[in-house]
Amino acid sequence: MSYSDWMSKLPAELHTTSLFKLVIPGSHDSMSYDLDVHSRIIEPNALRRFSRIYCVRKIIHTWAATQEVNMTEQLNAGVRYFDLRIGRKPNDTDPTRLYFHHGLYTHTDVETILQEINTWAESHPKEILILSLSHFEGFDKKIAAKLHNHLIEFIKNLFKAKLLPNMVNPTLKHCWDNGKNVIVSYDHPSYHQAVLWRKITYYYGNSMDRAKITAKLCQALEKQKSPNYFFVCGLNPTLPHNSGILRYILRVCDSFPNVVRRGLPKMLRWAKQQHEKTPMNIIASDVVTRADFVKTVVELNLKKGKRR
C-alpha cells in the first residue's frame, strides 16, 4: 500500500480532529542522508579540531547519517514532519546561503531543499507538511538578524498561500478548505510571526538503551493529558556525548542506521502499546522507510479508543 496521500484517505471523522491529536510520522534529522564528508566537523565539539583528518570525518559521517533516502522519497513514503537543522558554513562566499547539518554540513543548500518540498506540496494539496527549523549553527551575532530575516522572507515568498498561520485548533478540513498544507515551526523566539509556529517540543530518550529511551518517553507522554499543541515522541537512540561514544563508533563494520534498524521493530511495538495509554502526536524516527515505520504510525489513527 502507498502512503504518499495517506492524510486524504483518512476516515471522514478524523477530518475535523485537531492535528495535535492525529498521529503523524516524522523523520529525525531529516537531511542527514545528504551529509558531506568533506565539510568541517560541527559536532561533537571535542572532535572539531580534527576537521582536516578525513578518517575522522568519515567516522562521523557513518554515525551521523540517520536517514537513507532523500526528501522526496521521505515525502512519498508518507513522512509529514521534518526535523531540519539549519547552519551557515564559515567563510561561505554567499552571505545568506544556508545548509543543513548533523555532525557535518550537507551538500545541498536550504533553499534548494525547500523548493523541492514546495514542488511536492503543490502536487499533494491534501497532505499537511510540518517543517521544524532549529539549531541555527553559525548564526554569529553580527549576521544573525540578516540570516534569519532572509530565510523567513524566502519561506514566505516560496510557500505563499500554502502556509498555515499559527492557530488554536488546526484540522485537516480547515487546511483543505483554505488551501493550506505547509506548517513552519521556527525555533527562535525573536523571530516569531503570525505565519510561523513556535518551537515544537521533541521528547527523546537521550540514550542508546531502548529501555531507558522508552522509560523517558513514557514519563514525558504522561504529561500530555490534553495536548493543545504539536509534540514529538522521538524513537531515535542518541549516541553518548562522552568517551562512551567510542563503544559504538569504533565498530568498523557497523553504522548508526544498522543500530537503528535492529531496534526499530521493538520500538514500534512499544509505540503501539503506549498509544493505548497516552496521547501521541508526531512520532519521529531514523531510517523512516524501514520496518513498516510509516504504516505502523499511520494506522494508529485508525485504532479504536483513539483519544480526541
PDB file of C-alpha atoms in Angstrom:
ATOM      1  CA  MET A   1       0.000   0.000   0.000  1.00  0.00           C
ATOM      2  CA  SER A   2       1.204   3.505  -0.865  1.00  0.00           C
ATOM      3  CA  TYR A   3       1.255   6.172   1.846  1.00  0.00           C
ATOM      4  CA  SER A   4       2.031   9.119  -0.445  1.00  0.00           C
ATOM      5  CA  ASP A   5      -1.500  10.511   0.133  1.00  0.00           C
ATOM      6  CA  TRP A   6      -2.478   8.899   3.417  1.00  0.00           C
ATOM      7  CA  MET A   7      -3.950  12.033   5.010  1.00  0.00           C
ATOM      8  CA  SER A   8      -6.507  12.460   2.249  1.00  0.00           C
ATOM      9  CA  LYS A   9      -7.552   8.809   2.749  1.00  0.00           C
ATOM     10  CA  LEU A  10      -8.250   9.027   6.490  1.00  0.00           C
ATOM     11  CA  PRO A  11     -11.839   8.335   7.614  1.00  0.00           C
ATOM     12  CA  ALA A  12     -14.176  11.338   7.469  1.00  0.00           C
ATOM     13  CA  GLU A  13     -14.500  11.504  11.260  1.00  0.00           C
ATOM     14  CA  LEU A  14     -10.782  12.348  11.504  1.00  0.00           C
ATOM     15  CA  HIS A  15     -11.022  15.294   9.116  1.00  0.00           C
ATOM     16  CA  THR A  16     -12.219  17.529  11.949  1.00  0.00           C
ATOM     17  CA  THR A  17      -9.840  16.115  14.570  1.00  0.00           C
ATOM     18  CA  SER A  18      -7.148  18.536  15.708  1.00  0.00           C
ATOM     19  CA  LEU A  19      -3.782  17.978  14.051  1.00  0.00           C
ATOM     20  CA  PHE A  20      -2.409  17.978  17.595  1.00  0.00           C
ATOM     21  CA  LYS A  21      -4.294  14.721  18.176  1.00  0.00           C
ATOM     22  CA  LEU A  22      -3.587  12.921  14.922  1.00  0.00           C
ATOM     23  CA  VAL A  23      -0.640  10.520  14.894  1.00  0.00           C
ATOM     24  CA  ILE A  24       1.866  11.724  12.315  1.00  0.00           C
ATOM     25  CA  PRO A  25       5.085  10.022  11.114  1.00  0.00           C
ATOM     26  CA  GLY A  26       8.187  12.199  11.196  1.00  0.00           C
ATOM     27  CA  SER A  27      11.865  11.917  10.383  1.00  0.00           C
ATOM     28  CA  HIS A  28      14.619  12.724  12.870  1.00  0.00           C
ATOM     29  CA  ASP A  29      17.499  14.751  11.385  1.00  0.00           C
ATOM     30  CA  SER A  30      15.687  14.610   8.074  1.00  0.00           C
ATOM     31  CA  MET A  31      18.553  15.882   5.902  1.00  0.00           C
ATOM     32  CA  SER A  32      21.293  13.658   7.317  1.00  0.00           C
ATOM     33  CA  TYR A  33      21.209  11.460   4.188  1.00  0.00           C
ATOM     34  CA  ASP A  34      22.979  14.352   2.425  1.00  0.00           C
ATOM     35  CA  LEU A  35      25.928  14.929   4.796  1.00  0.00           C
ATOM     36  CA  ASP A  36      29.154  15.998   3.120  1.00  0.00           C
ATOM     37  CA  VAL A  37      32.154  14.008   4.300  1.00  0.00           C
ATOM     38  CA  HIS A  38      34.371  16.845   3.014  1.00  0.00           C
ATOM     39  CA  SER A  39      32.794  19.522   5.219  1.00  0.00           C
ATOM     40  CA  ARG A  40      34.175  20.687   8.533  1.00  0.00           C
ATOM     41  CA  ILE A  41      33.087  18.928  11.731  1.00  0.00           C
ATOM     42  CA  ILE A  42      30.357  20.704  13.696  1.00  0.00           C
ATOM     43  CA  GLU A  43      29.798  18.216  16.484  1.00  0.00           C
ATOM     44  CA  PRO A  44      30.805  16.642  18.774  1.00  0.00           C
ATOM     45  CA  ASN A  45      32.754  19.676  19.967  1.00  0.00           C
ATOM     46  CA  ALA A  46      35.713  17.564  21.096  1.00  0.00           C
ATOM     47  CA  LEU A  47      36.359  16.495  17.501  1.00  0.00           C
ATOM     48  CA  ARG A  48      36.050  19.879  15.786  1.00  0.00           C
ATOM     49  CA  ARG A  49      39.793  20.396  15.842  1.00  0.00           C
ATOM     50  CA  PHE A  50      40.225  17.191  13.819  1.00  0.00           C
ATOM     51  CA  SER A  51      38.196  18.519  10.871  1.00  0.00           C
ATOM     52  CA  ARG A  52      41.158  18.211   8.497  1.00  0.00           C
ATOM     53  CA  ILE A  53      41.513  14.482   9.090  1.00  0.00           C
ATOM     54  CA  TYR A  54      39.449  12.562   6.536  1.00  0.00           C
ATOM     55  CA  CYS A  55      39.106   9.329   8.510  1.00  0.00           C
ATOM     56  CA  VAL A  56      37.629  11.255  11.464  1.00  0.00           C
ATOM     57  CA  ARG A  57      35.108  12.940   9.179  1.00  0.00           C
ATOM     58  CA  LYS A  58      34.305   9.572   7.629  1.00  0.00           C
ATOM     59  CA  ILE A  59      33.560   8.052  11.038  1.00  0.00           C
ATOM     60  CA  ILE A  60      31.304  10.977  11.934  1.00  0.00           C
ATOM     61  CA  HIS A  61      29.514  10.622   8.597  1.00  0.00           C
ATOM     62  CA  THR A  62      28.893   6.919   9.277  1.00  0.00           C
ATOM     63  CA  TRP A  63      27.372   7.633  12.682  1.00  0.00           C
ATOM     64  CA  ALA A  64      25.569  10.907  11.911  1.00  0.00           C
ATOM     65  CA  ALA A  65      23.677   9.842   8.773  1.00  0.00           C
ATOM     66  CA  THR A  66      20.370   8.826  10.368  1.00  0.00           C
ATOM     67  CA  GLN A  67      18.317   8.834   7.149  1.00  0.00           C
ATOM     68  CA  GLU A  68      18.888   6.795   3.990  1.00  0.00           C
ATOM     69  CA  VAL A  69      16.583   8.361   1.385  1.00  0.00           C
ATOM     70  CA  ASN A  70      16.153  11.877   0.042  1.00  0.00           C
ATOM     71  CA  MET A  71      13.450  14.389   0.857  1.00  0.00           C
ATOM     72  CA  THR A  72      11.080  13.498  -1.980  1.00  0.00           C
ATOM     73  CA  GLU A  73      11.367   9.800  -1.145  1.00  0.00           C
ATOM     74  CA  GLN A  74      10.575  10.521   2.508  1.00  0.00           C
ATOM     75  CA  LEU A  75       7.534  12.541   1.429  1.00  0.00           C
ATOM     76  CA  ASN A  76       6.387   9.802  -0.938  1.00  0.00           C
ATOM     77  CA  ALA A  77       6.823   7.254   1.847  1.00  0.00           C
ATOM     78  CA  GLY A  78       4.342   9.195   3.998  1.00  0.00           C
ATOM     79  CA  VAL A  79       6.584  11.212   6.322  1.00  0.00           C
ATOM     80  CA  ARG A  80       4.896  14.509   7.235  1.00  0.00           C
ATOM     81  CA  TYR A  81       7.125  16.041   9.956  1.00  0.00           C
ATOM     82  CA  PHE A  82      10.687  17.076   9.169  1.00  0.00           C
ATOM     83  CA  ASP A  83      13.444  17.911  11.652  1.00  0.00           C
ATOM     84  CA  LEU A  84      15.516  20.499   9.739  1.00  0.00           C
ATOM     85  CA  ARG A  85      18.662  21.820  11.433  1.00  0.00           C
ATOM     86  CA  ILE A  86      19.961  24.973   9.803  1.00  0.00           C
ATOM     87  CA  GLY A  87      23.550  26.200   9.589  1.00  0.00           C
ATOM     88  CA  ARG A  88      25.826  28.610   7.769  1.00  0.00           C
ATOM     89  CA  LYS A  89      29.204  27.397   6.581  1.00  0.00           C
ATOM     90  CA  PRO A  90      32.024  29.644   7.819  1.00  0.00           C
ATOM     91  CA  ASN A  91      33.693  31.724   5.111  1.00  0.00           C
ATOM     92  CA  ASP A  92      30.966  30.974   2.560  1.00  0.00           C
ATOM     93  CA  THR A  93      31.271  33.478  -0.284  1.00  0.00           C
ATOM     94  CA  ASP A  94      27.473  33.811  -0.404  1.00  0.00           C
ATOM     95  CA  PRO A  95      26.467  35.913   2.641  1.00  0.00           C
ATOM     96  CA  THR A  96      22.993  34.357   3.003  1.00  0.00           C
ATOM     97  CA  ARG A  97      23.477  30.788   1.749  1.00  0.00           C
ATOM     98  CA  LEU A  98      22.474  28.189   4.344  1.00  0.00           C
ATOM     99  CA  TYR A  99      22.832  24.432   4.671  1.00  0.00           C
ATOM    100  CA  PHE A 100      21.575  21.694   6.982  1.00  0.00           C
ATOM    101  CA  HIS A 101      23.763  19.911   9.495  1.00  0.00           C
ATOM    102  CA  HIS A 102      24.167  16.965  11.833  1.00  0.00           C
ATOM    103  CA  GLY A 103      27.775  16.430  12.793  1.00  0.00           C
ATOM    104  CA  LEU A 104      28.727  17.687   9.318  1.00  0.00           C
ATOM    105  CA  TYR A 105      27.157  20.112   6.865  1.00  0.00           C
ATOM    106  CA  THR A 106      25.068  18.872   3.943  1.00  0.00           C
ATOM    107  CA  HIS A 107      25.957  19.062   0.263  1.00  0.00           C
ATOM    108  CA  THR A 108      22.658  20.709  -0.622  1.00  0.00           C
ATOM    109  CA  ASP A 109      21.634  24.196   0.487  1.00  0.00           C
ATOM    110  CA  VAL A 110      18.422  25.069   2.333  1.00  0.00           C
ATOM    111  CA  GLU A 111      16.737  26.964  -0.488  1.00  0.00           C
ATOM    112  CA  THR A 112      17.102  24.048  -2.907  1.00  0.00           C
ATOM    113  CA  ILE A 113      15.508  21.590  -0.468  1.00  0.00           C
ATOM    114  CA  LEU A 114      12.662  23.946   0.469  1.00  0.00           C
ATOM    115  CA  GLN A 115      11.933  24.363  -3.249  1.00  0.00           C
ATOM    116  CA  GLU A 116      11.836  20.571  -3.573  1.00  0.00           C
ATOM    117  CA  ILE A 117       9.361  20.399  -0.670  1.00  0.00           C
ATOM    118  CA  ASN A 118       7.248  23.156  -2.219  1.00  0.00           C
ATOM    119  CA  THR A 119       7.046  21.314  -5.534  1.00  0.00           C
ATOM    120  CA  TRP A 120       5.854  18.185  -3.738  1.00  0.00           C
ATOM    121  CA  ALA A 121       3.339  20.149  -1.631  1.00  0.00           C
ATOM    122  CA  GLU A 122       1.825  21.677  -4.766  1.00  0.00           C
ATOM    123  CA  SER A 123       1.140  18.248  -6.254  1.00  0.00           C
ATOM    124  CA  HIS A 124      -0.262  16.825  -2.974  1.00  0.00           C
ATOM    125  CA  PRO A 125      -2.531  19.634  -1.676  1.00  0.00           C
ATOM    126  CA  LYS A 126      -4.271  17.465   0.940  1.00  0.00           C
ATOM    127  CA  GLU A 127      -1.071  16.300   2.641  1.00  0.00           C
ATOM    128  CA  ILE A 128      -0.109  18.608   5.528  1.00  0.00           C
ATOM    129  CA  LEU A 129       3.639  19.068   5.939  1.00  0.00           C
ATOM    130  CA  ILE A 130       5.233  20.222   9.194  1.00  0.00           C
ATOM    131  CA  LEU A 131       8.702  21.733   8.825  1.00  0.00           C
ATOM    132  CA  SER A 132      10.567  22.252  12.101  1.00  0.00           C
ATOM    133  CA  LEU A 133      13.527  24.633  11.660  1.00  0.00           C
ATOM    134  CA  SER A 134      16.034  24.754  14.514  1.00  0.00           C
ATOM    135  CA  HIS A 135      19.702  24.576  15.636  1.00  0.00           C
ATOM    136  CA  PHE A 136      20.852  27.714  13.824  1.00  0.00           C
ATOM    137  CA  GLU A 137      24.569  26.887  13.692  1.00  0.00           C
ATOM    138  CA  GLY A 138      26.993  29.601  12.598  1.00  0.00           C
ATOM    139  CA  PHE A 139      24.478  32.436  13.031  1.00  0.00           C
ATOM    140  CA  ASP A 140      27.053  34.795  14.569  1.00  0.00           C
ATOM    141  CA  LYS A 141      25.720  37.910  16.289  1.00  0.00           C
ATOM    142  CA  LYS A 142      26.836  40.293  13.554  1.00  0.00           C
ATOM    143  CA  ILE A 143      24.978  38.421  10.809  1.00  0.00           C
ATOM    144  CA  ALA A 144      22.246  36.523  12.687  1.00  0.00           C
ATOM    145  CA  ALA A 145      19.448  39.030  12.059  1.00  0.00           C
ATOM    146  CA  LYS A 146      20.269  39.213   8.355  1.00  0.00           C
ATOM    147  CA  LEU A 147      20.291  35.415   8.024  1.00  0.00           C
ATOM    148  CA  HIS A 148      17.038  34.899   9.952  1.00  0.00           C
ATOM    149  CA  ASN A 149      15.217  37.636   8.048  1.00  0.00           C
ATOM    150  CA  HIS A 150      16.466  36.347   4.698  1.00  0.00           C
ATOM    151  CA  LEU A 151      15.381  32.776   5.499  1.00  0.00           C
ATOM    152  CA  ILE A 152      11.953  33.816   6.764  1.00  0.00           C
ATOM    153  CA  GLU A 153      11.296  36.011   3.731  1.00  0.00           C
ATOM    154  CA  PHE A 154      12.356  33.171   1.437  1.00  0.00           C
ATOM    155  CA  ILE A 155       9.944  30.808   3.215  1.00  0.00           C
ATOM    156  CA  LYS A 156       7.046  33.251   2.910  1.00  0.00           C
ATOM    157  CA  ASN A 157       7.738  34.028  -0.751  1.00  0.00           C
ATOM    158  CA  LEU A 158       8.165  30.349  -1.618  1.00  0.00           C
ATOM    159  CA  PHE A 159       5.199  28.725   0.089  1.00  0.00           C
ATOM    160  CA  LYS A 160       2.961  31.817  -0.089  1.00  0.00           C
ATOM    161  CA  ALA A 161      -0.723  30.921   0.333  1.00  0.00           C
ATOM    162  CA  LYS A 162       0.096  27.326   1.259  1.00  0.00           C
ATOM    163  CA  LEU A 163       1.453  28.467   4.654  1.00  0.00           C
ATOM    164  CA  LEU A 164      -0.943  27.808   7.532  1.00  0.00           C
ATOM    165  CA  PRO A 165      -0.762  30.679  10.067  1.00  0.00           C
ATOM    166  CA  ASN A 166      -0.467  29.837  13.746  1.00  0.00           C
ATOM    167  CA  MET A 167      -3.930  28.961  15.060  1.00  0.00           C
ATOM    168  CA  VAL A 168      -5.600  27.330  18.057  1.00  0.00           C
ATOM    169  CA  ASN A 169      -7.182  24.232  16.548  1.00  0.00           C
ATOM    170  CA  PRO A 170      -5.896  23.249  13.092  1.00  0.00           C
ATOM    171  CA  THR A 171      -7.698  20.370  11.381  1.00  0.00           C
ATOM    172  CA  LEU A 172      -7.391  18.630   8.045  1.00  0.00           C
ATOM    173  CA  LYS A 173     -10.723  20.093   6.947  1.00  0.00           C
ATOM    174  CA  HIS A 174      -9.675  23.642   7.813  1.00  0.00           C
ATOM    175  CA  CYS A 175      -6.425  23.213   5.875  1.00  0.00           C
ATOM    176  CA  TRP A 176      -8.169  21.699   2.868  1.00  0.00           C
ATOM    177  CA  ASP A 177     -10.959  24.296   2.804  1.00  0.00           C
ATOM    178  CA  ASN A 178      -8.418  27.132   2.876  1.00  0.00           C
ATOM    179  CA  GLY A 179      -5.783  25.698   0.560  1.00  0.00           C
ATOM    180  CA  LYS A 180      -3.141  25.408   3.294  1.00  0.00           C
ATOM    181  CA  ASN A 181      -0.763  22.466   3.594  1.00  0.00           C
ATOM    182  CA  VAL A 182       2.574  23.746   4.948  1.00  0.00           C
ATOM    183  CA  ILE A 183       3.269  24.477   8.613  1.00  0.00           C
ATOM    184  CA  VAL A 184       6.635  26.017   9.528  1.00  0.00           C
ATOM    185  CA  SER A 185       7.847  25.883  13.125  1.00  0.00           C
ATOM    186  CA  TYR A 186      10.717  28.319  13.756  1.00  0.00           C
ATOM    187  CA  ASP A 187      12.730  27.668  16.897  1.00  0.00           C
ATOM    188  CA  HIS A 188      13.815  31.206  17.667  1.00  0.00           C
ATOM    189  CA  PRO A 189      11.608  33.402  19.893  1.00  0.00           C
ATOM    190  CA  SER A 190      12.990  36.654  18.451  1.00  0.00           C
ATOM    191  CA  TYR A 191      11.600  35.889  15.012  1.00  0.00           C
ATOM    192  CA  HIS A 192       8.070  34.718  15.718  1.00  0.00           C
ATOM    193  CA  GLN A 193       5.464  35.885  13.229  1.00  0.00           C
ATOM    194  CA  ALA A 194       1.817  35.017  12.646  1.00  0.00           C
ATOM    195  CA  VAL A 195       2.796  32.799   9.728  1.00  0.00           C
ATOM    196  CA  LEU A 196       5.391  30.899  11.791  1.00  0.00           C
ATOM    197  CA  TRP A 197       4.655  28.411  14.542  1.00  0.00           C
ATOM    198  CA  ARG A 198       6.623  28.324  17.772  1.00  0.00           C
ATOM    199  CA  LYS A 199       9.043  25.583  18.750  1.00  0.00           C
ATOM    200  CA  ILE A 200       7.680  22.040  18.725  1.00  0.00           C
ATOM    201  CA  THR A 201       8.755  20.074  21.799  1.00  0.00           C
ATOM    202  CA  TYR A 202      10.768  16.981  20.885  1.00  0.00           C
ATOM    203  CA  TYR A 203      10.818  14.274  23.556  1.00  0.00           C
ATOM    204  CA  TYR A 204      13.630  11.751  23.257  1.00  0.00           C
ATOM    205  CA  GLY A 205      15.443   9.281  25.472  1.00  0.00           C
ATOM    206  CA  ASN A 206      18.995  10.643  25.099  1.00  0.00           C
ATOM    207  CA  SER A 207      20.371   7.105  25.269  1.00  0.00           C
ATOM    208  CA  MET A 208      21.293   4.097  23.130  1.00  0.00           C
ATOM    209  CA  ASP A 209      19.461   1.796  25.552  1.00  0.00           C
ATOM    210  CA  ARG A 210      15.882   1.023  24.426  1.00  0.00           C
ATOM    211  CA  ALA A 211      14.662   0.526  27.989  1.00  0.00           C
ATOM    212  CA  LYS A 212      15.980   3.940  29.029  1.00  0.00           C
ATOM    213  CA  ILE A 213      14.546   5.565  25.913  1.00  0.00           C
ATOM    214  CA  THR A 214      11.053   4.180  26.466  1.00  0.00           C
ATOM    215  CA  ALA A 215      11.155   4.981  30.193  1.00  0.00           C
ATOM    216  CA  LYS A 216      11.919   8.650  29.477  1.00  0.00           C
ATOM    217  CA  LEU A 217       9.332   8.819  26.724  1.00  0.00           C
ATOM    218  CA  CYS A 218       6.669   7.304  28.988  1.00  0.00           C
ATOM    219  CA  GLN A 219       7.411   9.914  31.615  1.00  0.00           C
ATOM    220  CA  ALA A 220       7.142  12.741  29.093  1.00  0.00           C
ATOM    221  CA  LEU A 221       3.979  11.418  27.440  1.00  0.00           C
ATOM    222  CA  GLU A 222       2.220  11.071  30.792  1.00  0.00           C
ATOM    223  CA  LYS A 223       2.242  14.880  30.966  1.00  0.00           C
ATOM    224  CA  GLN A 224       0.388  15.210  27.654  1.00  0.00           C
ATOM    225  CA  LYS A 225      -3.073  14.540  29.061  1.00  0.00           C
ATOM    226  CA  SER A 226      -4.823  17.067  26.814  1.00  0.00           C
ATOM    227  CA  PRO A 227      -2.421  18.193  24.085  1.00  0.00           C
ATOM    228  CA  ASN A 228      -3.072  21.678  22.727  1.00  0.00           C
ATOM    229  CA  TYR A 229      -0.005  21.925  20.519  1.00  0.00           C
ATOM    230  CA  PHE A 230       2.235  19.707  18.419  1.00  0.00           C
ATOM    231  CA  PHE A 231       4.710  17.470  20.252  1.00  0.00           C
ATOM    232  CA  VAL A 232       7.155  14.825  19.074  1.00  0.00           C
ATOM    233  CA  CYS A 233       7.851  11.403  20.511  1.00  0.00           C
ATOM    234  CA  GLY A 234      11.323  10.586  19.226  1.00  0.00           C
ATOM    235  CA  LEU A 235      12.014   6.868  18.946  1.00  0.00           C
ATOM    236  CA  ASN A 236      15.608   7.630  17.939  1.00  0.00           C
ATOM    237  CA  PRO A 237      18.564   6.450  20.032  1.00  0.00           C
ATOM    238  CA  THR A 238      21.245   9.035  20.862  1.00  0.00           C
ATOM    239  CA  LEU A 239      24.995   8.475  20.934  1.00  0.00           C
ATOM    240  CA  PRO A 240      26.822   9.390  24.185  1.00  0.00           C
ATOM    241  CA  HIS A 241      28.462  12.817  24.359  1.00  0.00           C
ATOM    242  CA  ASN A 242      31.416  11.466  26.335  1.00  0.00           C
ATOM    243  CA  SER A 243      34.050   8.773  25.862  1.00  0.00           C
ATOM    244  CA  GLY A 244      31.246   6.191  25.827  1.00  0.00           C
ATOM    245  CA  ILE A 245      30.760   7.082  22.169  1.00  0.00           C
ATOM    246  CA  LEU A 246      33.891   5.072  21.345  1.00  0.00           C
ATOM    247  CA  ARG A 247      31.985   1.881  22.159  1.00  0.00           C
ATOM    248  CA  TYR A 248      29.955   2.494  19.039  1.00  0.00           C
ATOM    249  CA  ILE A 249      31.981   4.489  16.530  1.00  0.00           C
ATOM    250  CA  LEU A 250      34.951   2.112  16.677  1.00  0.00           C
ATOM    251  CA  ARG A 251      32.801  -0.691  15.280  1.00  0.00           C
ATOM    252  CA  VAL A 252      34.385  -0.751  11.835  1.00  0.00           C
ATOM    253  CA  CYS A 253      31.652  -2.831  10.185  1.00  0.00           C
ATOM    254  CA  ASP A 254      28.674  -1.147  11.866  1.00  0.00           C
ATOM    255  CA  SER A 255      26.818   2.142  11.412  1.00  0.00           C
ATOM    256  CA  PHE A 256      24.112   4.181  13.101  1.00  0.00           C
ATOM    257  CA  PRO A 257      21.409   3.122  10.582  1.00  0.00           C
ATOM    258  CA  ASN A 258      22.268  -0.512  11.275  1.00  0.00           C
ATOM    259  CA  VAL A 259      21.884   0.030  15.018  1.00  0.00           C
ATOM    260  CA  VAL A 260      18.517   1.706  14.464  1.00  0.00           C
ATOM    261  CA  ARG A 261      17.242  -1.000  12.105  1.00  0.00           C
ATOM    262  CA  ARG A 262      17.987  -3.681  14.691  1.00  0.00           C
ATOM    263  CA  GLY A 263      15.964  -1.904  17.358  1.00  0.00           C
ATOM    264  CA  LEU A 264      13.176  -0.159  15.434  1.00  0.00           C
ATOM    265  CA  PRO A 265      10.705  -3.090  15.299  1.00  0.00           C
ATOM    266  CA  LYS A 266      10.729  -3.302  19.106  1.00  0.00           C
ATOM    267  CA  MET A 267      10.367   0.487  19.406  1.00  0.00           C
ATOM    268  CA  LEU A 268       7.341   0.373  17.122  1.00  0.00           C
ATOM    269  CA  ARG A 269       5.756  -2.393  19.196  1.00  0.00           C
ATOM    270  CA  TRP A 270       6.257  -0.182  22.240  1.00  0.00           C
ATOM    271  CA  ALA A 271       4.654   2.780  20.427  1.00  0.00           C
ATOM    272  CA  LYS A 272       1.561   0.719  19.606  1.00  0.00           C
ATOM    273  CA  GLN A 273       1.207  -0.320  23.244  1.00  0.00           C
ATOM    274  CA  GLN A 274       1.892   3.191  24.550  1.00  0.00           C
ATOM    275  CA  HIS A 275      -0.676   4.721  22.217  1.00  0.00           C
ATOM    276  CA  GLU A 276      -3.372   2.865  24.142  1.00  0.00           C
ATOM    277  CA  LYS A 277      -2.285   4.616  27.354  1.00  0.00           C
ATOM    278  CA  THR A 278      -1.252   8.170  26.472  1.00  0.00           C
ATOM    279  CA  PRO A 279      -1.820  10.727  23.705  1.00  0.00           C
ATOM    280  CA  MET A 280       0.712  10.586  20.874  1.00  0.00           C
ATOM    281  CA  ASN A 281       1.077  13.169  18.124  1.00  0.00           C
ATOM    282  CA  ILE A 282       4.182  13.203  15.921  1.00  0.00           C
ATOM    283  CA  ILE A 283       6.260  10.029  16.159  1.00  0.00           C
ATOM    284  CA  ALA A 284       9.732  10.548  14.698  1.00  0.00           C
ATOM    285  CA  SER A 285      12.417   8.039  13.843  1.00  0.00           C
ATOM    286  CA  ASP A 286      15.631   7.455  11.955  1.00  0.00           C
ATOM    287  CA  VAL A 287      15.628   5.261   8.789  1.00  0.00           C
ATOM    288  CA  VAL A 288      11.974   6.098   8.206  1.00  0.00           C
ATOM    289  CA  THR A 289      11.493   3.804   5.218  1.00  0.00           C
ATOM    290  CA  ARG A 290      12.390   0.693   7.258  1.00  0.00           C
ATOM    291  CA  ALA A 291      10.451  -1.701   9.499  1.00  0.00           C
ATOM    292  CA  ASP A 292       6.994  -0.519   8.375  1.00  0.00           C
ATOM    293  CA  PHE A 293       7.555   2.676  10.349  1.00  0.00           C
ATOM    294  CA  VAL A 294       5.130   4.873   8.401  1.00  0.00           C
ATOM    295  CA  LYS A 295       2.496   2.140   8.117  1.00  0.00           C
ATOM    296  CA  THR A 296       2.574   1.452  11.871  1.00  0.00           C
ATOM    297  CA  VAL A 297       2.295   5.142  12.811  1.00  0.00           C
ATOM    298  CA  VAL A 298      -0.467   5.999  10.335  1.00  0.00           C
ATOM    299  CA  GLU A 299      -2.561   3.016  11.399  1.00  0.00           C
ATOM    300  CA  LEU A 300      -2.570   4.249  14.992  1.00  0.00           C
ATOM    301  CA  ASN A 301      -5.096   6.848  13.778  1.00  0.00           C
ATOM    302  CA  LEU A 302      -7.497   4.026  12.982  1.00  0.00           C
ATOM    303  CA  LYS A 303      -7.302   2.287  16.344  1.00  0.00           C
ATOM    304  CA  LYS A 304     -10.486   2.110  18.382  1.00  0.00           C
ATOM    305  CA  GLY A 305     -10.381   4.202  21.504  1.00  0.00           C
ATOM    306  CA  LYS A 306      -8.378   6.954  19.806  1.00  0.00           C
ATOM    307  CA  ARG A 307      -8.131   9.933  22.133  1.00  0.00           C
ATOM    308  CA  ARG A 308      -9.566  13.146  20.766  1.00  0.00           C
TER     309      ARG A 308
END
